[in-house]
mmCIF file of C-alpha atoms in Angstrom:
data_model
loop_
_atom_site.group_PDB
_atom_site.id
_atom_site.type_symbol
_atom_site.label_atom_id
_atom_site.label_comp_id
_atom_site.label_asym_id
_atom_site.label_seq_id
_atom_site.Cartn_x
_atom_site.Cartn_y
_atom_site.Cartn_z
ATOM 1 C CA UNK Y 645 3.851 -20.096 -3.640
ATOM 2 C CA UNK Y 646 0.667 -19.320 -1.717
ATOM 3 C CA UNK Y 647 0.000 -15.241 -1.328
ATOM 4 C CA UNK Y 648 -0.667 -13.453 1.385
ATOM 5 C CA UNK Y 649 -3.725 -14.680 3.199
ATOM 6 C CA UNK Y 650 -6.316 -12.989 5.966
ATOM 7 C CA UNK Y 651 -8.360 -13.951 8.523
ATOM 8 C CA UNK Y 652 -11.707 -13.347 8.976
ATOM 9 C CA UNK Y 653 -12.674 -11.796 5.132
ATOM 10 C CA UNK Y 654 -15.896 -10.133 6.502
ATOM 11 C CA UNK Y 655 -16.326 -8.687 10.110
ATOM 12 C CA UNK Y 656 -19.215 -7.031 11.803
ATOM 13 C CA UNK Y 657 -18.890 -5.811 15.120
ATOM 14 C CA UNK Y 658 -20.854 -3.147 17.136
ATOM 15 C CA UNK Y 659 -19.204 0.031 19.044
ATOM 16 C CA UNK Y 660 -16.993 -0.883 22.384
ATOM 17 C CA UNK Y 661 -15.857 -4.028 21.275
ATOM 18 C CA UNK Y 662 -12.238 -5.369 20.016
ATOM 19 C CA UNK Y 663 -11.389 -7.108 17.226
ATOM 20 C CA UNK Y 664 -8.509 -9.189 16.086
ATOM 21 C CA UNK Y 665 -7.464 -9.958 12.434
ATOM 22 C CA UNK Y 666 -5.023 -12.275 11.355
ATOM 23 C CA UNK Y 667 -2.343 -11.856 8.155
ATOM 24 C CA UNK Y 668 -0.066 -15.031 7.316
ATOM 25 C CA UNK Y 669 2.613 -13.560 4.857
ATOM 26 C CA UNK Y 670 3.868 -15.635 1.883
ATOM 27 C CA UNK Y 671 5.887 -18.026 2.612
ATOM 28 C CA UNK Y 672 10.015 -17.162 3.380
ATOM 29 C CA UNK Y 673 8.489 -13.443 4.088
ATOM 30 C CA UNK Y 674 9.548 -11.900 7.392
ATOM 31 C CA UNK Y 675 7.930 -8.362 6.738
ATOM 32 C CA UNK Y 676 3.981 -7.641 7.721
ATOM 33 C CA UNK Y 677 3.149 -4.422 7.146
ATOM 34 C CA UNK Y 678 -0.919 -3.526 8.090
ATOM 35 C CA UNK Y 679 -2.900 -0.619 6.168
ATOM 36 C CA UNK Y 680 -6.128 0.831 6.503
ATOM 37 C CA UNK Y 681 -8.252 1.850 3.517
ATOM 38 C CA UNK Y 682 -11.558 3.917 3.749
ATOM 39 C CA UNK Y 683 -12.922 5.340 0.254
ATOM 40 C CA UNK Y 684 -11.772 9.417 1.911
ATOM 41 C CA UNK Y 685 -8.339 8.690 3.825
ATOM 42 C CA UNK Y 686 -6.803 6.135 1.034
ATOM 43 C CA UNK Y 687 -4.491 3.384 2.205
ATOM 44 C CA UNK Y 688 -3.046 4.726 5.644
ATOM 45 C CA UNK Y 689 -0.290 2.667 7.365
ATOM 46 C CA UNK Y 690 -0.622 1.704 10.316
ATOM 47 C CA UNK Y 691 2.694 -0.476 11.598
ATOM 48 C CA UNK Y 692 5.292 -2.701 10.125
ATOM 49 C CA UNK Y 693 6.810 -6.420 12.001
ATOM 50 C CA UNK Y 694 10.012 -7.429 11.311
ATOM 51 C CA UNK Y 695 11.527 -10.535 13.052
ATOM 52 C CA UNK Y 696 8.537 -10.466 15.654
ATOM 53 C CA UNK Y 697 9.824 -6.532 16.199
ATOM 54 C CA UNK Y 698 7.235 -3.495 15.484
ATOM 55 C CA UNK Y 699 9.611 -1.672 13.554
ATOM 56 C CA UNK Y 700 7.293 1.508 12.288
ATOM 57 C CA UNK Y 701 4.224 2.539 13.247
ATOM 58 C CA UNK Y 702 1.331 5.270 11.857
ATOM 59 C CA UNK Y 703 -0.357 7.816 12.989
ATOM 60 C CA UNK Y 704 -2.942 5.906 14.355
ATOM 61 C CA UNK Y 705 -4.424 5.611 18.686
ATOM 62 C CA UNK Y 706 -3.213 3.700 20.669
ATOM 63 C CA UNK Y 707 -6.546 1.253 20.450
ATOM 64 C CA UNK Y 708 -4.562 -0.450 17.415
ATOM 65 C CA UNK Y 709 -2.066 -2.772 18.379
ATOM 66 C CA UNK Y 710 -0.345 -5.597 16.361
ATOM 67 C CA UNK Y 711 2.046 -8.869 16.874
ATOM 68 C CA UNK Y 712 4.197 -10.921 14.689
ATOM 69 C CA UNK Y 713 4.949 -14.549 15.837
ATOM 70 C CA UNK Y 714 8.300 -16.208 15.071
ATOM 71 C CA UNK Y 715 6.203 -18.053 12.026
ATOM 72 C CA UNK Y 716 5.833 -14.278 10.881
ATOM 73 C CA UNK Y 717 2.297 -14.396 10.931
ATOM 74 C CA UNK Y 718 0.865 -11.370 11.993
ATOM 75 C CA UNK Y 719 -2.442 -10.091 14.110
ATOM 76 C CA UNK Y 720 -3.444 -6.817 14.756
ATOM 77 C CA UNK Y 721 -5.965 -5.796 17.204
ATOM 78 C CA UNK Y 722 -8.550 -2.906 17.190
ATOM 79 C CA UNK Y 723 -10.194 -2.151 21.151
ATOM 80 C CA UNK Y 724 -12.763 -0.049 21.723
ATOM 81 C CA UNK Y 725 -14.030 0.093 18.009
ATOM 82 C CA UNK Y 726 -15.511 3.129 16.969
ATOM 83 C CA UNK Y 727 -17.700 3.744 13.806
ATOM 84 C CA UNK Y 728 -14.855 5.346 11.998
ATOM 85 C CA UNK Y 729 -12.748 2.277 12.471
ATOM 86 C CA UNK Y 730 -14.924 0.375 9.400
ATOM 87 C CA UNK Y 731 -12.832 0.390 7.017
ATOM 88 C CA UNK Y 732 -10.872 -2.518 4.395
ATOM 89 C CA UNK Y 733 -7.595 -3.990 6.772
ATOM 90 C CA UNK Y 734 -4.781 -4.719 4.330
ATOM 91 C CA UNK Y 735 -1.983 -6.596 5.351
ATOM 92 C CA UNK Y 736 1.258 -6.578 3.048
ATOM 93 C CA UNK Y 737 4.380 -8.667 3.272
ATOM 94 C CA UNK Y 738 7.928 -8.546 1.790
ATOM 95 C CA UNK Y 739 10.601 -10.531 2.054
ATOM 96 C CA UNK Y 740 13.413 -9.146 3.583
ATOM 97 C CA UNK Y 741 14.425 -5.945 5.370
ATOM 98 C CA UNK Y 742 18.027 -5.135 3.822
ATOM 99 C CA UNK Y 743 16.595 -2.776 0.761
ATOM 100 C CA UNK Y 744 13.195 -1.615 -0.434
ATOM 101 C CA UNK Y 745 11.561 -4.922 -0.835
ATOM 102 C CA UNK Y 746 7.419 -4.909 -3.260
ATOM 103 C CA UNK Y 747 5.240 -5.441 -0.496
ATOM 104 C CA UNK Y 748 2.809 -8.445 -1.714
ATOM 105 C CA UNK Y 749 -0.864 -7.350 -0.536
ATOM 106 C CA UNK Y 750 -3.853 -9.665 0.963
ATOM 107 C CA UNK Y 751 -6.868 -9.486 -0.046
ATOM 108 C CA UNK Y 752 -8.428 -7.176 3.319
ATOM 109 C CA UNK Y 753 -10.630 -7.540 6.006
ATOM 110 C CA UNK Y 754 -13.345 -5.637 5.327
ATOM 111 C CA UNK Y 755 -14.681 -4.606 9.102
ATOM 112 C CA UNK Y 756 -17.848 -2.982 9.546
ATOM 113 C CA UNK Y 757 -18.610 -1.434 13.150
ATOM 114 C CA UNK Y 758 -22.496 -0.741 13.838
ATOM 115 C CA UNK G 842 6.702 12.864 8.263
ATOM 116 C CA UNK G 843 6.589 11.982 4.009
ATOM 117 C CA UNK G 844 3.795 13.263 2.491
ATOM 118 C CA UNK G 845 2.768 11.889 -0.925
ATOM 119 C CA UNK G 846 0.754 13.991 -3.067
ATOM 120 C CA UNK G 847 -1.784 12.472 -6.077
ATOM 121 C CA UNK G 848 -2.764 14.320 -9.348
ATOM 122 C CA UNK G 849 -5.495 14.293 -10.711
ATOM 123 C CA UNK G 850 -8.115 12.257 -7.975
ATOM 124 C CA UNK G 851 -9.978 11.104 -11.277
ATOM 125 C CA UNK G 852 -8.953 10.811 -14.787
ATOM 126 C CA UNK G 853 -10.870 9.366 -17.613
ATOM 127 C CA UNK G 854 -9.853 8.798 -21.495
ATOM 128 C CA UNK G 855 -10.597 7.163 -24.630
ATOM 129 C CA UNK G 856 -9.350 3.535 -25.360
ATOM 130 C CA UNK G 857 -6.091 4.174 -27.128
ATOM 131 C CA UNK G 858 -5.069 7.159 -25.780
ATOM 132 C CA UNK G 859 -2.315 7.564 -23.122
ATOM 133 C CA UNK G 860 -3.012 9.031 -19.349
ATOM 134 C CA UNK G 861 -0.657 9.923 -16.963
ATOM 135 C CA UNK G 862 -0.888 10.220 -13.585
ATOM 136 C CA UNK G 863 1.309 12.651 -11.111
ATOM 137 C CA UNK G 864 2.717 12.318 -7.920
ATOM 138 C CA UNK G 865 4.956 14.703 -5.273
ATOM 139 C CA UNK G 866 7.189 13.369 -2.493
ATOM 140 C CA UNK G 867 7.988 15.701 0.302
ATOM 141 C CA UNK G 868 10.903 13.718 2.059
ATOM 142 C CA UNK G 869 13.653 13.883 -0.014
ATOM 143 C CA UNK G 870 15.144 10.815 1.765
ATOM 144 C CA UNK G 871 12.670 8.882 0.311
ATOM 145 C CA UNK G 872 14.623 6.173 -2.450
ATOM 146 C CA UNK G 873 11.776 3.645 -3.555
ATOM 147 C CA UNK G 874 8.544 4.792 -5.643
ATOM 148 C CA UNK G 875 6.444 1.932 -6.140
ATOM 149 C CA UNK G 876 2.970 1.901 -8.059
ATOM 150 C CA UNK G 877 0.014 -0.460 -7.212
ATOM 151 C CA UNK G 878 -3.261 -1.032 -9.370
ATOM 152 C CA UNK G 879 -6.224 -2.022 -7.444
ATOM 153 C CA UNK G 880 -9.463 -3.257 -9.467
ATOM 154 C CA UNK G 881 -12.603 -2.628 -7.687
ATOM 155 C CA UNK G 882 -12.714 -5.656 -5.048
ATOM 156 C CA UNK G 883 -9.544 -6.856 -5.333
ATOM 157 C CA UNK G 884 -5.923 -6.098 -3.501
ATOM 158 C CA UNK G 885 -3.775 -3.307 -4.502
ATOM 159 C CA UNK G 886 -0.841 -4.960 -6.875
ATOM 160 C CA UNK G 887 1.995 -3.848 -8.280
ATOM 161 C CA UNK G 888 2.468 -2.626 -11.821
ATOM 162 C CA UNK G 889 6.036 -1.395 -11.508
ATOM 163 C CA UNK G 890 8.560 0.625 -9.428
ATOM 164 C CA UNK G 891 11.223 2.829 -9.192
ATOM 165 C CA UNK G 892 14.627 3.646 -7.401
ATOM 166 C CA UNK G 893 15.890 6.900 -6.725
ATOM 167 C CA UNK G 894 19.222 5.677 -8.643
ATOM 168 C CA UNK G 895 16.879 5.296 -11.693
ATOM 169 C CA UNK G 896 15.077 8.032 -14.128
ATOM 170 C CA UNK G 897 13.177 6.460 -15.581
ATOM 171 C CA UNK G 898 11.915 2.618 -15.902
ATOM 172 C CA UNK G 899 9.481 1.054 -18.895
ATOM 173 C CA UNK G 900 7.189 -2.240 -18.887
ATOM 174 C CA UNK G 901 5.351 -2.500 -21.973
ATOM 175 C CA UNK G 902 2.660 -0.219 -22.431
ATOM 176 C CA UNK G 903 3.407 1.250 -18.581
ATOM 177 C CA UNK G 904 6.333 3.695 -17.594
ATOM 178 C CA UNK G 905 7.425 5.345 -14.460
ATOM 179 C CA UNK G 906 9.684 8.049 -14.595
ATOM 180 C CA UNK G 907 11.435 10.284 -11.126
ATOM 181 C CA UNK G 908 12.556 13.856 -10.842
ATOM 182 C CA UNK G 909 14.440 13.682 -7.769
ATOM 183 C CA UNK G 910 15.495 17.757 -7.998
ATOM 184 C CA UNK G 911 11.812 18.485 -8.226
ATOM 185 C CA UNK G 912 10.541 15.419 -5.764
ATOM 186 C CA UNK G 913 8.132 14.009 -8.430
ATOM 187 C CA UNK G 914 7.412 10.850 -10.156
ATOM 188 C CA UNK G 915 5.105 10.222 -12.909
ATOM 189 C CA UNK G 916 3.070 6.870 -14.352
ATOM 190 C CA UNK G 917 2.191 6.721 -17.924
ATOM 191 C CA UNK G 918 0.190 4.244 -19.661
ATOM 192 C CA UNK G 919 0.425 4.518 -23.400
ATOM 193 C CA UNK G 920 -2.444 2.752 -25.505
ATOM 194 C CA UNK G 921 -4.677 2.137 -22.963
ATOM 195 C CA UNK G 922 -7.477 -0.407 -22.409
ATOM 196 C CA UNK G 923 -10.452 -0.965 -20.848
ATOM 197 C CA UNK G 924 -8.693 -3.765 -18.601
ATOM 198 C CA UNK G 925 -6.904 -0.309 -17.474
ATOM 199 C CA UNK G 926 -9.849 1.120 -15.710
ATOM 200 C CA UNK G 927 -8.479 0.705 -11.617
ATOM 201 C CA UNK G 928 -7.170 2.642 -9.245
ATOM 202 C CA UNK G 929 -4.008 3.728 -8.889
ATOM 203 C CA UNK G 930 -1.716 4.387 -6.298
ATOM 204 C CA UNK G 931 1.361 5.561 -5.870
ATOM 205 C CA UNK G 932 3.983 5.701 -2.637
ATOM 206 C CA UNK G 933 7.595 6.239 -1.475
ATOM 207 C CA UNK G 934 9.453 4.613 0.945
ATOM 208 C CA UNK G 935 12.503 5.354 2.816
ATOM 209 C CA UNK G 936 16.487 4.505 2.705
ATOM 210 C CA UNK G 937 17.494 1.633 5.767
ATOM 211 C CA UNK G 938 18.911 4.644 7.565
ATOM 212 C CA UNK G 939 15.676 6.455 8.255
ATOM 213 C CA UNK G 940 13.072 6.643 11.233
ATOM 214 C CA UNK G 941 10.616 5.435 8.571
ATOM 215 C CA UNK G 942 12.589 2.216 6.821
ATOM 216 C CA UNK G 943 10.032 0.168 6.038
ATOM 217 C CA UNK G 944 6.725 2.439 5.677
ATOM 218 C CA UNK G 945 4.777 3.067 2.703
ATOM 219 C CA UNK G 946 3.316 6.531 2.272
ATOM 220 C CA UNK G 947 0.928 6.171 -0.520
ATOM 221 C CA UNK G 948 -0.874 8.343 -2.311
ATOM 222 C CA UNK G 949 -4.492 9.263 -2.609
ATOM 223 C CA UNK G 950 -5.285 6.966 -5.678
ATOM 224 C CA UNK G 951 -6.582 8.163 -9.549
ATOM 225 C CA UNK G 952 -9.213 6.387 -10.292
ATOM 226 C CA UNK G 953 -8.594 5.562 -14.041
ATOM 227 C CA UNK G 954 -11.416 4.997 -16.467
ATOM 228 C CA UNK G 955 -11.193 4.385 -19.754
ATOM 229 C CA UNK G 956 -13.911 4.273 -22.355
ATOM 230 C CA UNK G 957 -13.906 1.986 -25.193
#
């Protein structure tokens, strides 16, 4: 089975602008879980999708906003980026929501805001 | 909210030796203790995990074990390697019946290095 792939790999983008990443899950997955990594806050999470449903969600303003489509790829979306938001995106999927599932990582976004 | 604690930030030893690698949980609701290794440019993957019905769980060189009295969890990694040298997280995660089903809270990360 393929793993969990994302969309762009490498982003630069300059303050005020949005962004959108993309996360497609491995295959028979339904769970997309997004995390944000910076070398001093560790991984921080940021929201789950369950059957196109935003079950959880961080600690994190309301400029970050995700999706899940009924393929249960995922997007999240970043408005308004600020300097602090460069950081590595991680998106992590699992397959099913009845019992503490391993969440499957993608390799990151890494998104760089000038 | 959980709050996962990481001991120590860094930790570096001798090829061959063991290291071990501590970690607090603050929600005792929390069931599912999972450990990812992430090499430097690469995505966090799992080594092993643990659940709260469990005390403790052994892969090879690499064992986890809980306290769920004291809300702790521990790594070890007997004989180590330079292919060793990562970071490591841990997390815990939360029963079905929780606010939080479904959330990771990880850890700060060790960042492991061991020296041939």
């Amino acid at each position: 089975k393929a793993g969990v792939t994302q969309t762009p790999r490498y982003l630069i983008k300059t303050r005020g602008q949005q962004v959108t990443l993309s996360c497609s899950p491995i295959s028979g997955h339904r769970s997309v879980s997004w995390y944000q990594q910076t070398p001093g806050q560790g991984l921080q999470f940021l929201f789950e999708y369950f059957s196109e449903t935003q079950r959880n969600k961080g600690n994190f303003p309301g400029r970050f906003s995700g999706r899940q489509f009924s393929n249960s790829r995922s997007e999240m979306n970043v408005s308004t980026l600020e300097l602090g938001d460069s950081a590595l995106y991680l998106c992590a999927s699992s397959l099913a929501a009845n019992r503490q599932e391993t969440q499957y990582f993608g390799p990151g976004t890494r998104l760089l805001v000038l | 909210g959980e709050n996962v604690e990481q001991h120590p930030s860094t930790l570096s030893v001798q090829e061959g030796d063991s290291a071990v690698i501590k970690c607090t949980y603050s929600d005792s609701a929390s069931n599912y203790f999972p450990w990812y290794k992430q090499e430097l440019g690469k995505r966090p993957q799992l080594i092993i995990d643990i659940r709260s019905n469990v005390g403790e769980k052994k892969d090879q060189r690499i064992a986890v074990t809980l306290n769920k009295t004291a809300k702790h969890f521990s790594l070890h990694i007997t004989e180590t390697q330079p292919e060793d040298s990562a970071v490591y997280f841990c997390a815990a995660s939360f029963p079905r019946d929780s606010d939080s089903w479904g959330k990771l809270q990880f850890g700060a990360g060790t960042q492991v290095v061991v020296t041939p």
